[in-house]
Amino acid sequence: MLIEWSKDLEIGVTFVDADHKVLINLLNQVDDCIDQNEESTVLGSVLDALVEYTDYHFLREEKMMELSRYPGLKTHCDTHRALSQKVRTVYDQYQESPWKVTAHEIRDFLKSWLVDHIMGADFAYRDTCLDNIEAANQAGDVGFLGADNSFTGWEHLRIMLVDDNPNFRRLIRTILRAVGIRHIQVVDTPQDGLARLADRPADVVLCDWVMDEMNGTEFAHKVHEMQLPTRIVLLTGYSTDVLKERSSELGIADYLEKPIKARNLLETISRVAMSATPVAGDRLNAG
Ligand SMILES: [Fe+2]
């Protein structure tokens, strides 16, 4: 592991520490995907999540500092803008010419800014913000998808993820947990997924399309035969147009292309969950 979370990194504000853990987890995933299966697709997905989550975290942190009337707000915000811009530039460079930016370079750059920023600038606001519970609560309540997304059922949502790539499983689990999803079953084979679904239902299954022995469309067919109320979202490294043609009769709820975009993933899940059966809809909205 590149960076291990320790007490030294703890600010003491619950949502800030939770956000920093997500960022460090994503950073470790940059390191873990080096030289691994589907490196560029995983790295592209991890970088997108890092860019999105960094902006989200900065937004929440700035709101807390503002509400706490932290005198160093302006300087801290300037630092955030510069960091945000740098992370986005690295991501853009990677998207334009993946072969020009190595995962090692990206990892070293991200490690230095993340740890330096937490240990330096973030600790500077600690004394001002730590006891301002109301400011921390208000900032912590800002949702990842923003005010336009009305879905509130994350805590009650039951998700299954079926993917044979351990790095994708880890990334998607990190993204799901970051928005408060607690019921997550993660399996590496469709067979295991089907066996578990019979005992522990899921509202939404995220299923990789290309896997050994049984592909995503065959999996969807079996779920359909089991007459489960589960909604299926297929993930694919290929164009979703091709996939839509091949699976049009299976009632797939939606399709997502890899590299995964964190925002798109969560918006799709919330949309699919909201269009679930009335019973599931009631349960999810009850939270
Ligand atoms: Fe900060």
CSV table of C-alpha atoms and ligand atoms in Angstrom, one decimal:
chain,number,residue,atom,x,y,z
A,1,MET,CA,0.0,0.0,0.0
A,2,LEU,CA,1.4,3.4,-1.0
A,3,ILE,CA,-0.1,5.4,1.9
A,4,GLU,CA,-1.6,3.9,5.0
A,5,TRP,CA,-4.2,5.9,6.9
A,6,SER,CA,-2.9,6.9,10.3
A,7,LYS,CA,-3.9,9.1,13.2
A,8,ASP,CA,-1.3,11.6,12.0
A,9,LEU,CA,-3.6,12.4,9.1
A,10,GLU,CA,-6.7,12.7,11.2
A,11,ILE,CA,-8.2,16.2,11.4
A,12,GLY,CA,-11.0,15.2,13.7
A,13,VAL,CA,-14.0,16.4,11.6
A,14,THR,CA,-15.9,13.3,10.6
A,15,PHE,CA,-16.7,14.1,7.0
A,16,VAL,CA,-13.3,15.6,6.3
A,17,ASP,CA,-11.5,12.5,7.6
A,18,ALA,CA,-14.0,10.3,5.6
A,19,ASP,CA,-13.2,12.3,2.4
A,20,HIS,CA,-9.5,12.1,3.0
A,21,LYS,CA,-9.7,8.3,3.4
A,22,VAL,CA,-11.6,8.0,0.1
A,23,LEU,CA,-8.9,10.1,-1.6
A,24,ILE,CA,-6.1,8.1,-0.1
A,25,ASN,CA,-7.9,4.9,-1.0
A,26,LEU,CA,-8.2,6.1,-4.6
A,27,LEU,CA,-4.5,7.1,-4.7
A,28,ASN,CA,-3.5,3.6,-3.5
A,29,GLN,CA,-5.6,2.2,-6.3
A,30,VAL,CA,-3.5,4.2,-8.8
A,31,ASP,CA,-0.5,2.4,-7.4
A,32,ASP,CA,-2.2,-1.0,-7.4
A,33,CYS,CA,-3.3,-0.9,-11.0
A,34,ILE,CA,0.3,-0.4,-12.3
A,35,ASP,CA,1.2,-3.3,-14.6
A,36,GLN,CA,-2.1,-5.1,-13.8
A,37,ASN,CA,-4.8,-6.4,-16.1
A,38,GLU,CA,-6.6,-3.6,-18.0
A,39,GLU,CA,-4.2,-1.0,-16.5
A,40,SER,CA,-5.3,1.8,-18.7
A,41,THR,CA,-9.0,1.3,-18.3
A,42,VAL,CA,-8.7,1.0,-14.5
A,43,LEU,CA,-6.3,3.9,-14.3
A,44,GLY,CA,-8.7,6.1,-16.4
A,45,SER,CA,-11.6,5.2,-14.1
A,46,VAL,CA,-9.6,5.8,-10.9
A,47,LEU,CA,-8.4,9.2,-12.2
A,48,ASP,CA,-11.9,10.3,-13.1
A,49,ALA,CA,-13.0,9.3,-9.6
A,50,LEU,CA,-10.1,11.2,-8.1
A,51,VAL,CA,-10.9,14.4,-10.1
A,52,GLU,CA,-14.6,14.3,-9.2
A,53,TYR,CA,-14.1,13.4,-5.5
A,54,THR,CA,-11.4,16.0,-5.1
A,55,ASP,CA,-13.7,18.8,-6.3
A,56,TYR,CA,-16.5,17.4,-4.1
A,57,HIS,CA,-14.3,17.3,-1.1
A,58,PHE,CA,-13.0,20.8,-1.7
A,59,LEU,CA,-16.5,22.1,-2.0
A,60,ARG,CA,-17.5,20.6,1.4
A,61,GLU,CA,-14.3,21.7,3.1
A,62,GLU,CA,-14.7,25.3,1.8
A,63,LYS,CA,-18.3,25.5,3.0
A,64,MET,CA,-17.2,24.4,6.5
A,65,MET,CA,-14.4,27.0,6.6
A,66,GLU,CA,-16.7,29.7,5.3
A,67,LEU,CA,-19.4,28.9,7.9
A,68,SER,CA,-16.8,28.8,10.6
A,69,ARG,CA,-15.4,32.2,9.5
A,70,TYR,CA,-11.9,30.7,9.1
A,71,PRO,CA,-9.6,33.7,8.4
A,72,GLY,CA,-7.4,31.7,6.1
A,73,LEU,CA,-10.3,30.8,3.8
A,74,LYS,CA,-9.2,32.8,0.7
A,75,THR,CA,-5.6,31.4,0.7
A,76,HIS,CA,-6.9,27.9,1.3
A,77,CYS,CA,-9.4,28.2,-1.5
A,78,ASP,CA,-6.7,29.4,-3.8
A,79,THR,CA,-4.6,26.3,-3.0
A,80,HIS,CA,-7.6,24.1,-3.7
A,81,ARG,CA,-8.1,25.8,-7.1
A,82,ALA,CA,-4.5,25.2,-8.0
A,83,LEU,CA,-4.6,21.6,-6.9
A,84,SER,CA,-7.8,20.9,-8.7
A,85,GLN,CA,-6.4,22.4,-11.8
A,86,LYS,CA,-3.3,20.2,-11.6
A,87,VAL,CA,-5.2,17.0,-11.0
A,88,ARG,CA,-7.5,17.8,-13.9
A,89,THR,CA,-4.5,18.6,-16.2
A,90,VAL,CA,-2.9,15.2,-15.3
A,91,TYR,CA,-6.2,13.5,-16.1
A,92,ASP,CA,-6.6,15.4,-19.4
A,93,GLN,CA,-3.1,14.6,-20.4
A,94,TYR,CA,-3.7,11.0,-19.7
A,95,GLN,CA,-7.0,11.0,-21.7
A,96,GLU,CA,-5.3,12.6,-24.7
A,97,SER,CA,-2.2,10.5,-24.8
A,98,PRO,CA,-2.2,7.7,-22.2
A,99,TRP,CA,1.2,6.5,-23.3
A,100,LYS,CA,2.8,9.9,-22.4
A,101,VAL,CA,1.9,9.8,-18.8
A,102,THR,CA,3.0,6.8,-16.7
A,103,ALA,CA,1.0,5.6,-13.8
A,104,HIS,CA,4.2,6.0,-11.7
A,105,GLU,CA,4.4,9.8,-12.5
A,106,ILE,CA,0.7,10.2,-11.7
A,107,ARG,CA,1.1,8.3,-8.5
A,108,ASP,CA,4.1,10.3,-7.3
A,109,PHE,CA,2.5,13.7,-8.1
A,110,LEU,CA,-0.8,12.8,-6.4
A,111,LYS,CA,0.9,11.4,-3.3
A,112,SER,CA,2.9,14.6,-2.8
A,113,TRP,CA,0.0,17.0,-3.2
A,114,LEU,CA,-2.5,14.9,-1.2
A,115,VAL,CA,-0.3,14.2,1.9
A,116,ASP,CA,1.3,17.7,1.9
A,117,HIS,CA,-2.0,19.4,1.6
A,118,ILE,CA,-3.7,17.4,4.4
A,119,MET,CA,-0.6,17.7,6.7
A,120,GLY,CA,-0.1,21.4,6.0
A,121,ALA,CA,-3.1,23.5,4.9
A,122,ASP,CA,-5.8,21.3,6.3
A,123,PHE,CA,-4.3,21.1,9.8
A,124,ALA,CA,-4.2,25.0,9.8
A,125,TYR,CA,-8.0,25.3,9.9
A,126,ARG,CA,-8.4,22.5,12.5
A,127,ASP,CA,-8.5,24.7,15.6
A,128,THR,CA,-11.1,27.1,14.0
A,129,CYS,CA,-13.4,24.4,12.6
A,130,LEU,CA,-13.1,21.5,15.0
A,131,ASP,CA,-15.7,22.7,17.5
A,132,ASN,CA,-18.1,24.2,15.0
A,133,ILE,CA,-20.4,21.2,14.9
A,134,GLU,CA,-23.2,23.1,13.0
A,135,ALA,CA,-20.8,24.2,10.2
A,136,ALA,CA,-19.4,20.7,9.9
A,137,ASN,CA,-22.9,19.1,9.8
A,138,GLN,CA,-24.1,21.5,7.1
A,139,ALA,CA,-21.0,21.0,5.0
A,140,GLY,CA,-21.1,17.2,5.5
A,141,ASP,CA,-24.7,17.1,4.2
A,142,VAL,CA,-23.7,18.4,0.8
A,143,GLY,CA,-24.4,15.4,-1.6
A,144,PHE,CA,-21.9,14.2,-4.2
A,145,LEU,CA,-24.4,14.6,-7.0
A,146,GLY,CA,-25.6,18.0,-6.0
A,147,ALA,CA,-29.0,19.4,-5.3
A,148,ASP,CA,-30.4,18.5,-8.7
A,149,ASN,CA,-30.4,14.8,-7.8
A,150,SER,CA,-33.3,14.0,-5.6
A,151,PHE,CA,-32.4,10.4,-4.7
A,152,THR,CA,-32.0,10.0,-1.0
A,153,GLY,CA,-32.2,6.2,-0.6
A,154,TRP,CA,-28.4,5.4,-0.7
A,155,GLU,CA,-28.4,4.0,2.8
A,156,HIS,CA,-31.1,1.5,2.0
A,157,LEU,CA,-30.0,0.6,-1.5
A,158,ARG,CA,-28.8,-3.0,-2.0
A,159,ILE,CA,-26.2,-3.3,-4.7
A,160,MET,CA,-24.4,-6.3,-6.2
A,161,LEU,CA,-21.3,-5.9,-8.2
A,162,VAL,CA,-20.2,-8.7,-10.5
A,163,ASP,CA,-16.7,-8.2,-12.1
A,164,ASP,CA,-13.8,-10.5,-12.6
A,165,ASN,CA,-11.2,-7.6,-12.4
A,166,PRO,CA,-10.3,-7.1,-8.7
A,167,ASN,CA,-9.2,-3.5,-9.4
A,168,PHE,CA,-12.6,-2.6,-10.8
A,169,ARG,CA,-14.3,-4.3,-7.9
A,170,ARG,CA,-12.3,-2.2,-5.4
A,171,LEU,CA,-12.8,1.1,-7.3
A,172,ILE,CA,-16.5,0.7,-7.7
A,173,ARG,CA,-16.9,-0.4,-4.0
A,174,THR,CA,-15.0,2.7,-3.0
A,175,ILE,CA,-17.3,5.0,-5.0
A,176,LEU,CA,-20.4,3.3,-3.7
A,177,ARG,CA,-19.3,3.5,-0.1
A,178,ALA,CA,-18.2,7.1,-0.5
A,179,VAL,CA,-21.9,8.1,-1.1
A,180,GLY,CA,-23.1,6.1,1.9
A,181,ILE,CA,-24.2,2.8,0.2
A,182,ARG,CA,-23.9,0.2,3.0
A,183,HIS,CA,-25.4,-3.0,1.4
A,184,ILE,CA,-22.9,-4.0,-1.2
A,185,GLN,CA,-22.2,-7.6,-2.3
A,186,VAL,CA,-19.1,-8.0,-4.4
A,187,VAL,CA,-18.6,-11.2,-6.4
A,188,ASP,CA,-16.0,-12.2,-9.0
A,189,THR,CA,-18.1,-14.7,-11.0
A,190,PRO,CA,-21.6,-14.5,-12.4
A,191,GLN,CA,-22.3,-18.0,-11.0
A,192,ASP,CA,-21.5,-16.8,-7.5
A,193,GLY,CA,-23.7,-13.8,-8.1
A,194,LEU,CA,-26.7,-15.9,-9.1
A,195,ALA,CA,-26.2,-18.2,-6.1
A,196,ARG,CA,-26.1,-15.2,-3.7
A,197,LEU,CA,-29.0,-13.3,-5.3
A,198,ALA,CA,-31.3,-16.2,-4.4
A,199,ASP,CA,-30.6,-15.6,-0.7
A,200,ARG,CA,-29.8,-11.9,-0.5
A,201,PRO,CA,-31.7,-9.9,-3.1
A,202,ALA,CA,-30.2,-6.8,-4.6
A,203,ASP,CA,-32.1,-3.7,-6.0
A,204,VAL,CA,-29.4,-3.1,-8.6
A,205,VAL,CA,-26.8,-5.4,-10.0
A,206,LEU,CA,-23.8,-3.9,-11.8
A,207,CYS,CA,-22.4,-6.6,-14.0
A,208,ASP,CA,-19.4,-6.7,-16.3
A,209,TRP,CA,-20.3,-7.8,-19.8
A,210,VAL,CA,-17.2,-9.8,-20.7
A,211,MET,CA,-16.3,-12.6,-18.3
A,212,ASP,CA,-15.2,-16.2,-18.6
A,213,GLU,CA,-17.9,-18.9,-18.7
A,214,MET,CA,-20.9,-16.6,-18.6
A,215,ASN,CA,-21.2,-13.1,-20.0
A,216,GLY,CA,-23.3,-10.2,-18.7
A,217,THR,CA,-26.2,-10.8,-21.1
A,218,GLU,CA,-26.4,-14.5,-20.1
A,219,PHE,CA,-26.3,-13.4,-16.5
A,220,ALA,CA,-29.2,-11.0,-17.1
A,221,HIS,CA,-31.1,-13.8,-18.8
A,222,LYS,CA,-30.7,-16.1,-15.8
A,223,VAL,CA,-31.8,-13.3,-13.4
A,224,HIS,CA,-34.8,-12.7,-15.6
A,225,GLU,CA,-35.7,-16.5,-15.4
A,226,MET,CA,-35.4,-16.3,-11.6
A,227,GLN,CA,-38.1,-13.6,-11.7
A,228,LEU,CA,-36.2,-11.4,-9.3
A,229,PRO,CA,-37.1,-7.7,-9.1
A,230,THR,CA,-33.4,-6.9,-9.6
A,231,ARG,CA,-32.5,-4.2,-12.1
A,232,ILE,CA,-29.3,-4.8,-14.1
A,233,VAL,CA,-26.8,-2.3,-15.3
A,234,LEU,CA,-24.2,-3.8,-17.7
A,235,LEU,CA,-20.6,-2.5,-17.7
A,236,THR,CA,-18.5,-2.8,-20.8
A,237,GLY,CA,-15.1,-1.8,-22.2
A,238,TYR,CA,-16.8,-1.8,-25.7
A,239,SER,CA,-19.3,0.6,-27.2
A,240,THR,CA,-22.6,0.5,-25.4
A,241,ASP,CA,-24.4,0.7,-28.8
A,242,VAL,CA,-23.1,-2.7,-29.8
A,243,LEU,CA,-24.1,-4.1,-26.4
A,244,LYS,CA,-27.6,-2.5,-26.6
A,245,GLU,CA,-28.2,-4.3,-30.0
A,246,ARG,CA,-27.2,-7.6,-28.5
A,247,SER,CA,-29.2,-7.5,-25.4
A,248,SER,CA,-32.3,-5.5,-26.3
A,249,GLU,CA,-34.8,-8.2,-25.4
A,250,LEU,CA,-33.4,-8.8,-21.9
A,251,GLY,CA,-34.8,-5.7,-20.2
A,252,ILE,CA,-31.4,-4.4,-19.1
A,253,ALA,CA,-32.0,-1.2,-17.1
A,254,ASP,CA,-28.9,0.7,-18.4
A,255,TYR,CA,-25.4,0.4,-19.8
A,256,LEU,CA,-22.1,2.0,-18.7
A,257,GLU,CA,-18.9,2.2,-20.7
A,258,LYS,CA,-15.5,1.6,-19.1
A,259,PRO,CA,-13.4,3.6,-18.2
A,260,ILE,CA,-16.1,4.3,-15.6
A,261,LYS,CA,-17.0,7.9,-14.8
A,262,ALA,CA,-17.9,8.1,-11.1
A,263,ARG,CA,-20.6,10.7,-11.5
A,264,ASN,CA,-22.2,8.8,-14.4
A,265,LEU,CA,-22.1,5.6,-12.4
A,266,LEU,CA,-23.9,7.1,-9.4
A,267,GLU,CA,-26.4,9.1,-11.5
A,268,THR,CA,-27.3,5.9,-13.4
A,269,ILE,CA,-27.7,3.9,-10.2
A,270,SER,CA,-30.0,6.6,-8.7
A,271,ARG,CA,-32.1,6.7,-11.9
A,272,VAL,CA,-32.4,3.0,-12.1
A,273,ALA,CA,-33.2,2.7,-8.4
A,274,MET,CA,-35.9,5.4,-8.6
A,275,SER,CA,-37.5,3.6,-11.5
A,276,ALA,CA,-37.6,0.3,-9.6
A,277,THR,CA,-40.8,-1.5,-8.6
A,278,PRO,CA,-43.2,0.4,-6.4
A,279,VAL,CA,-42.3,-1.8,-3.4
A,280,ALA,CA,-38.6,-1.2,-3.8
A,281,GLY,CA,-39.2,2.5,-4.5
A,282,ASP,CA,-41.1,2.9,-1.3
A,283,ARG,CA,-38.4,1.1,0.7
A,284,LEU,CA,-35.7,3.2,-0.8
A,285,ASN,CA,-37.4,6.5,-0.4
A,286,ALA,CA,-38.4,5.7,3.2
A,287,GLY,CA,-34.9,6.6,4.2
B,1,FE,FE,-8.1,21.6,1.9
